[in-house]
PDB file of C-alpha atoms and ligand atoms in Angstrom:
ATOM      1  CA  MET A   1     -97.601-100.331-159.803  1.00  0.00           C
ATOM      2  CA  THR A   2    -100.378-103.298-160.613  1.00  0.00           C
ATOM      3  CA  ARG A   3    -102.422-101.620-163.345  1.00  0.00           C
ATOM      4  CA  LYS A   4    -105.992-103.123-163.066  1.00  0.00           C
ATOM      5  CA  ARG A   5    -107.177-104.572-166.298  1.00  0.00           C
ATOM      6  CA  VAL A   6    -110.024-102.424-167.429  1.00  0.00           C
ATOM      7  CA  ALA A   7    -113.033-103.811-169.889  1.00  0.00           C
ATOM      8  CA  VAL A   8    -114.790-100.862-171.717  1.00  0.00           C
ATOM      9  CA  LEU A   9    -118.278-102.110-173.032  1.00  0.00           C
ATOM     10  CA  ILE A  10    -119.387-100.099-176.023  1.00  0.00           C
ATOM     11  CA  SER A  11    -122.839-100.208-178.308  1.00  0.00           C
ATOM     12  CA  GLY A  12    -121.456 -97.645-180.620  1.00  0.00           C
ATOM     13  CA  ARG A  13    -119.090 -94.668-181.240  1.00  0.00           C
ATOM     14  CA  GLY A  14    -117.099 -95.161-178.330  1.00  0.00           C
ATOM     15  CA  SER A  15    -115.562 -91.477-177.945  1.00  0.00           C
ATOM     16  CA  ASN A  16    -116.197 -92.001-173.768  1.00  0.00           C
ATOM     17  CA  MET A  17    -113.773 -95.416-174.633  1.00  0.00           C
ATOM     18  CA  ALA A  18    -111.507 -93.414-176.343  1.00  0.00           C
ATOM     19  CA  ALA A  19    -110.971 -91.016-173.674  1.00  0.00           C
ATOM     20  CA  LEU A  20    -110.488 -93.829-171.160  1.00  0.00           C
ATOM     21  CA  ILE A  21    -107.974 -95.331-173.530  1.00  0.00           C
ATOM     22  CA  ALA A  22    -106.090 -91.621-174.134  1.00  0.00           C
ATOM     23  CA  ALA A  23    -105.495 -91.599-170.347  1.00  0.00           C
ATOM     24  CA  ALA A  24    -104.443 -94.714-169.705  1.00  0.00           C
ATOM     25  CA  LYS A  25    -101.634 -94.070-171.507  1.00  0.00           C
ATOM     26  CA  ALA A  26    -100.280 -91.552-168.779  1.00  0.00           C
ATOM     27  CA  PRO A  27     -97.617 -93.389-167.056  1.00  0.00           C
ATOM     28  CA  ASP A  28     -99.257 -93.072-163.647  1.00  0.00           C
ATOM     29  CA  TYR A  29    -102.451 -94.190-164.616  1.00  0.00           C
ATOM     30  CA  PRO A  30    -103.664 -96.852-162.359  1.00  0.00           C
ATOM     31  CA  ALA A  31    -105.418 -98.962-165.077  1.00  0.00           C
ATOM     32  CA  GLU A  32    -104.728-100.092-168.637  1.00  0.00           C
ATOM     33  CA  ILE A  33    -107.847-100.921-170.998  1.00  0.00           C
ATOM     34  CA  ALA A  34    -107.232-104.076-171.901  1.00  0.00           C
ATOM     35  CA  LEU A  35    -110.336-105.378-173.572  1.00  0.00           C
ATOM     36  CA  VAL A  36    -113.085-103.744-175.579  1.00  0.00           C
ATOM     37  CA  LEU A  37    -115.940-105.723-175.497  1.00  0.00           C
ATOM     38  CA  SER A  38    -119.035-104.350-177.946  1.00  0.00           C
ATOM     39  CA  ASN A  39    -122.932-106.305-177.902  1.00  0.00           C
ATOM     40  CA  VAL A  40    -122.920-104.782-181.672  1.00  0.00           C
ATOM     41  CA  PRO A  41    -120.671-106.098-184.336  1.00  0.00           C
ATOM     42  CA  GLY A  42    -119.296-103.116-186.165  1.00  0.00           C
ATOM     43  CA  ALA A  43    -119.405-100.598-183.781  1.00  0.00           C
ATOM     44  CA  GLY A  44    -117.508 -97.464-184.566  1.00  0.00           C
ATOM     45  CA  GLY A  45    -115.253 -97.868-181.594  1.00  0.00           C
ATOM     46  CA  LEU A  46    -114.025-101.182-182.143  1.00  0.00           C
ATOM     47  CA  ALA A  47    -112.143 -99.701-185.285  1.00  0.00           C
ATOM     48  CA  ILE A  48    -110.283 -97.517-182.473  1.00  0.00           C
ATOM     49  CA  ALA A  49    -109.777 -99.649-179.986  1.00  0.00           C
ATOM     50  CA  GLU A  50    -108.021-102.174-182.610  1.00  0.00           C
ATOM     51  CA  SER A  51    -106.176 -99.171-183.960  1.00  0.00           C
ATOM     52  CA  GLU A  52    -104.859 -98.332-180.778  1.00  0.00           C
ATOM     53  CA  GLY A  53    -104.047-102.162-180.416  1.00  0.00           C
ATOM     54  CA  ILE A  54    -106.520-102.823-177.744  1.00  0.00           C
ATOM     55  CA  ALA A  55    -107.544-106.602-177.635  1.00  0.00           C
ATOM     56  CA  THR A  56    -111.895-106.207-179.002  1.00  0.00           C
ATOM     57  CA  ALA A  57    -114.365-108.760-178.580  1.00  0.00           C
ATOM     58  CA  THR A  58    -117.927-108.834-180.312  1.00  0.00           C
ATOM     59  CA  ILE A  59    -120.781-110.631-178.406  1.00  0.00           C
ATOM     60  CA  ASP A  60    -123.842-110.332-180.641  1.00  0.00           C
ATOM     61  CA  SER A  61    -126.752-109.641-177.947  1.00  0.00           C
ATOM     62  CA  LYS A  62    -129.217-110.092-180.538  1.00  0.00           C
ATOM     63  CA  ALA A  63    -127.518-114.254-181.251  1.00  0.00           C
ATOM     64  CA  PHE A  64    -129.526-114.318-177.798  1.00  0.00           C
ATOM     65  CA  PRO A  65    -133.262-113.455-177.978  1.00  0.00           C
ATOM     66  CA  ARG A  66    -134.799-113.598-174.987  1.00  0.00           C
ATOM     67  CA  ASP A  67    -131.948-115.046-173.661  1.00  0.00           C
ATOM     68  CA  ARG A  68    -130.196-112.133-171.684  1.00  0.00           C
ATOM     69  CA  GLU A  69    -128.101-114.264-169.091  1.00  0.00           C
ATOM     70  CA  GLY A  70    -127.466-116.479-172.017  1.00  0.00           C
ATOM     71  CA  PHE A  71    -125.760-113.573-173.504  1.00  0.00           C
ATOM     72  CA  GLU A  72    -124.262-112.334-170.347  1.00  0.00           C
ATOM     73  CA  ARG A  73    -122.537-115.520-169.442  1.00  0.00           C
ATOM     74  CA  ALA A  74    -120.547-115.409-172.705  1.00  0.00           C
ATOM     75  CA  MET A  75    -119.358-111.700-171.870  1.00  0.00           C
ATOM     76  CA  GLN A  76    -118.599-113.102-168.169  1.00  0.00           C
ATOM     77  CA  ALA A  77    -116.447-115.927-169.493  1.00  0.00           C
ATOM     78  CA  VAL A  78    -114.472-113.476-172.202  1.00  0.00           C
ATOM     79  CA  LEU A  79    -114.271-111.165-169.180  1.00  0.00           C
ATOM     80  CA  GLU A  80    -112.720-113.502-167.012  1.00  0.00           C
ATOM     81  CA  ALA A  81    -110.314-115.369-169.591  1.00  0.00           C
ATOM     82  CA  GLN A  82    -109.000-111.671-170.141  1.00  0.00           C
ATOM     83  CA  ARG A  83    -108.681-111.550-166.105  1.00  0.00           C
ATOM     84  CA  ILE A  84    -110.408-108.397-166.012  1.00  0.00           C
ATOM     85  CA  ASP A  85    -110.968-106.795-162.515  1.00  0.00           C
ATOM     86  CA  ILE A  86    -112.971-103.662-163.549  1.00  0.00           C
ATOM     87  CA  VAL A  87    -115.588-102.736-166.296  1.00  0.00           C
ATOM     88  CA  CYS A  88    -116.492 -99.356-167.564  1.00  0.00           C
ATOM     89  CA  LEU A  89    -119.720 -99.179-169.610  1.00  0.00           C
ATOM     90  CA  ALA A  90    -119.113 -96.338-171.911  1.00  0.00           C
ATOM     91  CA  GLY A  91    -122.604 -96.331-173.856  1.00  0.00           C
ATOM     92  CA  PHE A  92    -123.302 -99.923-173.352  1.00  0.00           C
ATOM     93  CA  MET A  93    -127.136 -99.911-174.520  1.00  0.00           C
ATOM     94  CA  ARG A  94    -128.194-102.706-172.788  1.00  0.00           C
ATOM     95  CA  ILE A  95    -129.681-103.549-169.348  1.00  0.00           C
ATOM     96  CA  LEU A  96    -128.198-105.945-167.225  1.00  0.00           C
ATOM     97  CA  THR A  97    -129.195-108.614-165.055  1.00  0.00           C
ATOM     98  CA  PRO A  98    -128.977-108.684-161.144  1.00  0.00           C
ATOM     99  CA  TRP A  99    -126.883-111.658-161.871  1.00  0.00           C
ATOM    100  CA  PHE A 100    -124.382-110.134-163.646  1.00  0.00           C
ATOM    101  CA  VAL A 101    -124.276-106.741-161.701  1.00  0.00           C
ATOM    102  CA  GLY A 102    -123.646-109.138-158.869  1.00  0.00           C
ATOM    103  CA  ARG A 103    -120.576-110.462-160.393  1.00  0.00           C
ATOM    104  CA  TRP A 104    -119.011-106.913-160.687  1.00  0.00           C
ATOM    105  CA  GLU A 105    -120.597-105.444-157.987  1.00  0.00           C
ATOM    106  CA  GLY A 106    -118.127-102.483-156.460  1.00  0.00           C
ATOM    107  CA  ARG A 107    -116.180-103.037-159.845  1.00  0.00           C
ATOM    108  CA  MET A 108    -118.506-101.877-163.058  1.00  0.00           C
ATOM    109  CA  ILE A 109    -119.034 -98.044-163.155  1.00  0.00           C
ATOM    110  CA  ASN A 110    -120.984 -95.999-166.084  1.00  0.00           C
ATOM    111  CA  ILE A 111    -121.111 -92.494-167.250  1.00  0.00           C
ATOM    112  CA  HIS A 112    -124.404 -91.060-167.510  1.00  0.00           C
ATOM    113  CA  PRO A 113    -125.227 -88.005-169.548  1.00  0.00           C
ATOM    114  CA  ALA A 114    -127.220 -85.612-166.982  1.00  0.00           C
ATOM    115  CA  LEU A 115    -126.755 -84.948-162.937  1.00  0.00           C
ATOM    116  CA  LEU A 116    -127.991 -88.033-161.247  1.00  0.00           C
ATOM    117  CA  PRO A 117    -130.831 -88.366-159.933  1.00  0.00           C
ATOM    118  CA  ALA A 118    -132.338 -86.079-162.084  1.00  0.00           C
ATOM    119  CA  TYR A 119    -133.062 -87.706-165.779  1.00  0.00           C
ATOM    120  CA  LYS A 120    -132.681 -91.479-165.498  1.00  0.00           C
ATOM    121  CA  GLY A 121    -132.844 -93.221-168.788  1.00  0.00           C
ATOM    122  CA  LEU A 122    -132.391 -91.918-171.938  1.00  0.00           C
ATOM    123  CA  ASP A 123    -133.056 -88.772-174.134  1.00  0.00           C
ATOM    124  CA  THR A 124    -131.614 -86.731-171.590  1.00  0.00           C
ATOM    125  CA  HIS A 125    -130.681 -83.430-172.944  1.00  0.00           C
ATOM    126  CA  ALA A 126    -133.944 -83.086-174.683  1.00  0.00           C
ATOM    127  CA  ARG A 127    -135.920 -83.531-171.376  1.00  0.00           C
ATOM    128  CA  ALA A 128    -133.881 -80.904-169.395  1.00  0.00           C
ATOM    129  CA  LEU A 129    -134.339 -78.372-172.147  1.00  0.00           C
ATOM    130  CA  ALA A 130    -138.221 -79.328-172.266  1.00  0.00           C
ATOM    131  CA  ASP A 131    -138.078 -78.592-168.207  1.00  0.00           C
ATOM    132  CA  GLY A 132    -136.427 -75.586-168.733  1.00  0.00           C
ATOM    133  CA  ALA A 133    -133.553 -76.811-166.580  1.00  0.00           C
ATOM    134  CA  ARG A 134    -130.756 -74.379-166.137  1.00  0.00           C
ATOM    135  CA  GLU A 135    -128.183 -76.660-165.447  1.00  0.00           C
ATOM    136  CA  HIS A 136    -127.074 -80.122-166.436  1.00  0.00           C
ATOM    137  CA  GLY A 137    -124.285 -82.330-167.104  1.00  0.00           C
ATOM    138  CA  ALA A 138    -122.792 -85.890-166.373  1.00  0.00           C
ATOM    139  CA  THR A 139    -122.094 -88.446-163.428  1.00  0.00           C
ATOM    140  CA  VAL A 140    -119.911 -91.285-163.234  1.00  0.00           C
ATOM    141  CA  HIS A 141    -121.402 -94.070-160.720  1.00  0.00           C
ATOM    142  CA  PHE A 142    -121.422 -96.981-159.772  1.00  0.00           C
ATOM    143  CA  VAL A 143    -123.537-100.149-161.555  1.00  0.00           C
ATOM    144  CA  THR A 144    -126.303-101.666-159.512  1.00  0.00           C
ATOM    145  CA  PRO A 145    -129.346-103.672-160.371  1.00  0.00           C
ATOM    146  CA  GLU A 146    -131.807-100.587-160.850  1.00  0.00           C
ATOM    147  CA  MET A 147    -131.209 -98.574-163.763  1.00  0.00           C
ATOM    148  CA  ASP A 148    -129.050 -95.130-162.783  1.00  0.00           C
ATOM    149  CA  GLU A 149    -129.041 -95.870-159.221  1.00  0.00           C
ATOM    150  CA  GLY A 150    -125.969 -96.886-158.098  1.00  0.00           C
ATOM    151  CA  GLU A 151    -123.075 -94.690-155.833  1.00  0.00           C
ATOM    152  CA  ILE A 152    -121.914 -91.117-157.177  1.00  0.00           C
ATOM    153  CA  ILE A 153    -118.495 -91.400-157.917  1.00  0.00           C
ATOM    154  CA  LEU A 154    -117.933 -88.038-160.014  1.00  0.00           C
ATOM    155  CA  GLN A 155    -120.395 -85.548-161.470  1.00  0.00           C
ATOM    156  CA  GLU A 156    -119.908 -82.206-162.876  1.00  0.00           C
ATOM    157  CA  ALA A 157    -122.493 -79.715-164.193  1.00  0.00           C
ATOM    158  CA  VAL A 158    -122.898 -77.344-167.420  1.00  0.00           C
ATOM    159  CA  PRO A 159    -125.047 -74.718-167.593  1.00  0.00           C
ATOM    160  CA  VAL A 160    -127.656 -74.868-170.325  1.00  0.00           C
ATOM    161  CA  LEU A 161    -127.507 -71.689-172.496  1.00  0.00           C
ATOM    162  CA  PRO A 162    -129.861 -69.414-174.201  1.00  0.00           C
ATOM    163  CA  GLY A 163    -130.853 -71.419-177.729  1.00  0.00           C
ATOM    164  CA  ASP A 164    -129.525 -74.736-176.651  1.00  0.00           C
ATOM    165  CA  THR A 165    -130.369 -77.452-178.608  1.00  0.00           C
ATOM    166  CA  ALA A 166    -130.005 -81.219-177.159  1.00  0.00           C
ATOM    167  CA  GLU A 167    -127.251 -81.603-180.001  1.00  0.00           C
ATOM    168  CA  THR A 168    -125.615 -78.334-178.435  1.00  0.00           C
ATOM    169  CA  LEU A 169    -126.530 -79.244-174.919  1.00  0.00           C
ATOM    170  CA  GLY A 170    -125.038 -82.624-175.545  1.00  0.00           C
ATOM    171  CA  ALA A 171    -121.733 -81.417-176.861  1.00  0.00           C
ATOM    172  CA  ARG A 172    -121.184 -79.354-174.016  1.00  0.00           C
ATOM    173  CA  VAL A 173    -121.967 -82.878-171.556  1.00  0.00           C
ATOM    174  CA  LEU A 174    -119.719 -84.773-174.260  1.00  0.00           C
ATOM    175  CA  ALA A 175    -116.852 -82.939-173.194  1.00  0.00           C
ATOM    176  CA  VAL A 176    -117.473 -83.006-169.708  1.00  0.00           C
ATOM    177  CA  GLU A 177    -117.919 -86.902-169.576  1.00  0.00           C
ATOM    178  CA  HIS A 178    -114.742 -86.962-171.562  1.00  0.00           C
ATOM    179  CA  ARG A 179    -113.005 -85.683-168.634  1.00  0.00           C
ATOM    180  CA  ILE A 180    -114.769 -86.894-165.613  1.00  0.00           C
ATOM    181  CA  TYR A 181    -114.958 -91.262-166.866  1.00  0.00           C
ATOM    182  CA  PRO A 182    -111.357 -91.016-166.764  1.00  0.00           C
ATOM    183  CA  ALA A 183    -111.063 -89.179-163.565  1.00  0.00           C
ATOM    184  CA  ALA A 184    -113.393 -91.692-161.930  1.00  0.00           C
ATOM    185  CA  LEU A 185    -111.707 -94.747-163.027  1.00  0.00           C
ATOM    186  CA  ARG A 186    -108.658 -93.059-161.733  1.00  0.00           C
ATOM    187  CA  MET A 187    -110.280 -92.923-158.321  1.00  0.00           C
ATOM    188  CA  ILE A 188    -111.617 -96.367-158.418  1.00  0.00           C
ATOM    189  CA  ALA A 189    -108.367 -98.167-160.046  1.00  0.00           C
ATOM    190  CA  THR A 190    -106.559 -96.576-156.824  1.00  0.00           C
ATOM    191  CA  GLU A 191    -108.793 -97.565-154.192  1.00  0.00           C
ATOM    192  CA  TYR A 192    -110.288-100.459-155.442  1.00  0.00           C
ATOM    193  CA  ARG A 193    -108.477-103.834-153.590  1.00  0.00           C
ATOM    194  CA  LEU A 194    -108.984-107.023-155.314  1.00  0.00           C
ATOM    195  CA  ILE A 195    -110.865-108.987-152.790  1.00  0.00           C
TER     196      ILE A 195
HETATM  197  C1  LIG B 201    -123.030 -91.114-173.634  1.00  0.00           C
HETATM  198  O1  LIG B 201    -123.263 -89.693-173.660  1.00  0.00           O
HETATM  199  C2  LIG B 201    -122.840 -91.636-172.497  1.00  0.00           C
HETATM  200  O2  LIG B 201    -123.040 -90.945-171.293  1.00  0.00           O
HETATM  201  C3  LIG B 201    -124.244 -92.818-172.648  1.00  0.00           C
HETATM  202  O3  LIG B 201    -124.059 -93.124-174.090  1.00  0.00           O
HETATM  203  C4  LIG B 201    -123.188 -91.945-174.705  1.00  0.00           C
HETATM  204  C5  LIG B 201    -122.035 -93.016-175.460  1.00  0.00           C
HETATM  205  O4  LIG B 201    -121.081 -91.929-175.903  1.00  0.00           O
HETATM  206  N1  LIG B 201    -124.097 -93.472-171.419  1.00  0.00           N
HETATM  207  P1  LIG B 201    -119.813 -92.656-176.937  1.00  0.00           P
HETATM  208  O5  LIG B 201    -120.062 -93.986-177.228  1.00  0.00           O
HETATM  209  O6  LIG B 201    -119.108 -93.014-175.979  1.00  0.00           O
HETATM  210  O7  LIG B 201    -119.306 -92.004-177.510  1.00  0.00           O
END
């Protein structure tokens, strides 16, 4: 079995990244986490990746003011140097241009903390609570140029419980995220064929 080489792109604490790293330790997992790339220097997830012996890279998006594509070209160079097959966005807080998304069409996925197509964008837990939603959840989807719009790979619902706050609901959703992201990566790493 040739394992697909995966880059996880992060901006923060990296708990989904850690879940992917843990899952990829299984001998039959069809992907290896070859690189963790952060656009934020010192992002918490970088230290976790380093402690797991995984290659890391930081490309500070603030060093590319008003030059989104310059930032992405720098990322693309690192991804190509590392011979990456699949990109997983995991709390990566940058909007990507059609140029970069096009480079990774069908090979880049994202985890979103809501049951898409409901609650695209930010503050999903607070918005679900404000609406009186009865259920909420998480979605893994392919990345397309329109934010949170791509084809859904996996999603799972959780109940909204009486007395929930954005924090308690978010924690319930996060537990689901940590389960479905590795499962979705397993699916696409198995089915995806190098073009
Ligand atoms: C997760 O809730 C993810 O769904 C969203 O950003 C958060 C990242 O958390 N896109 P973490 O860095 O993976 O812990």
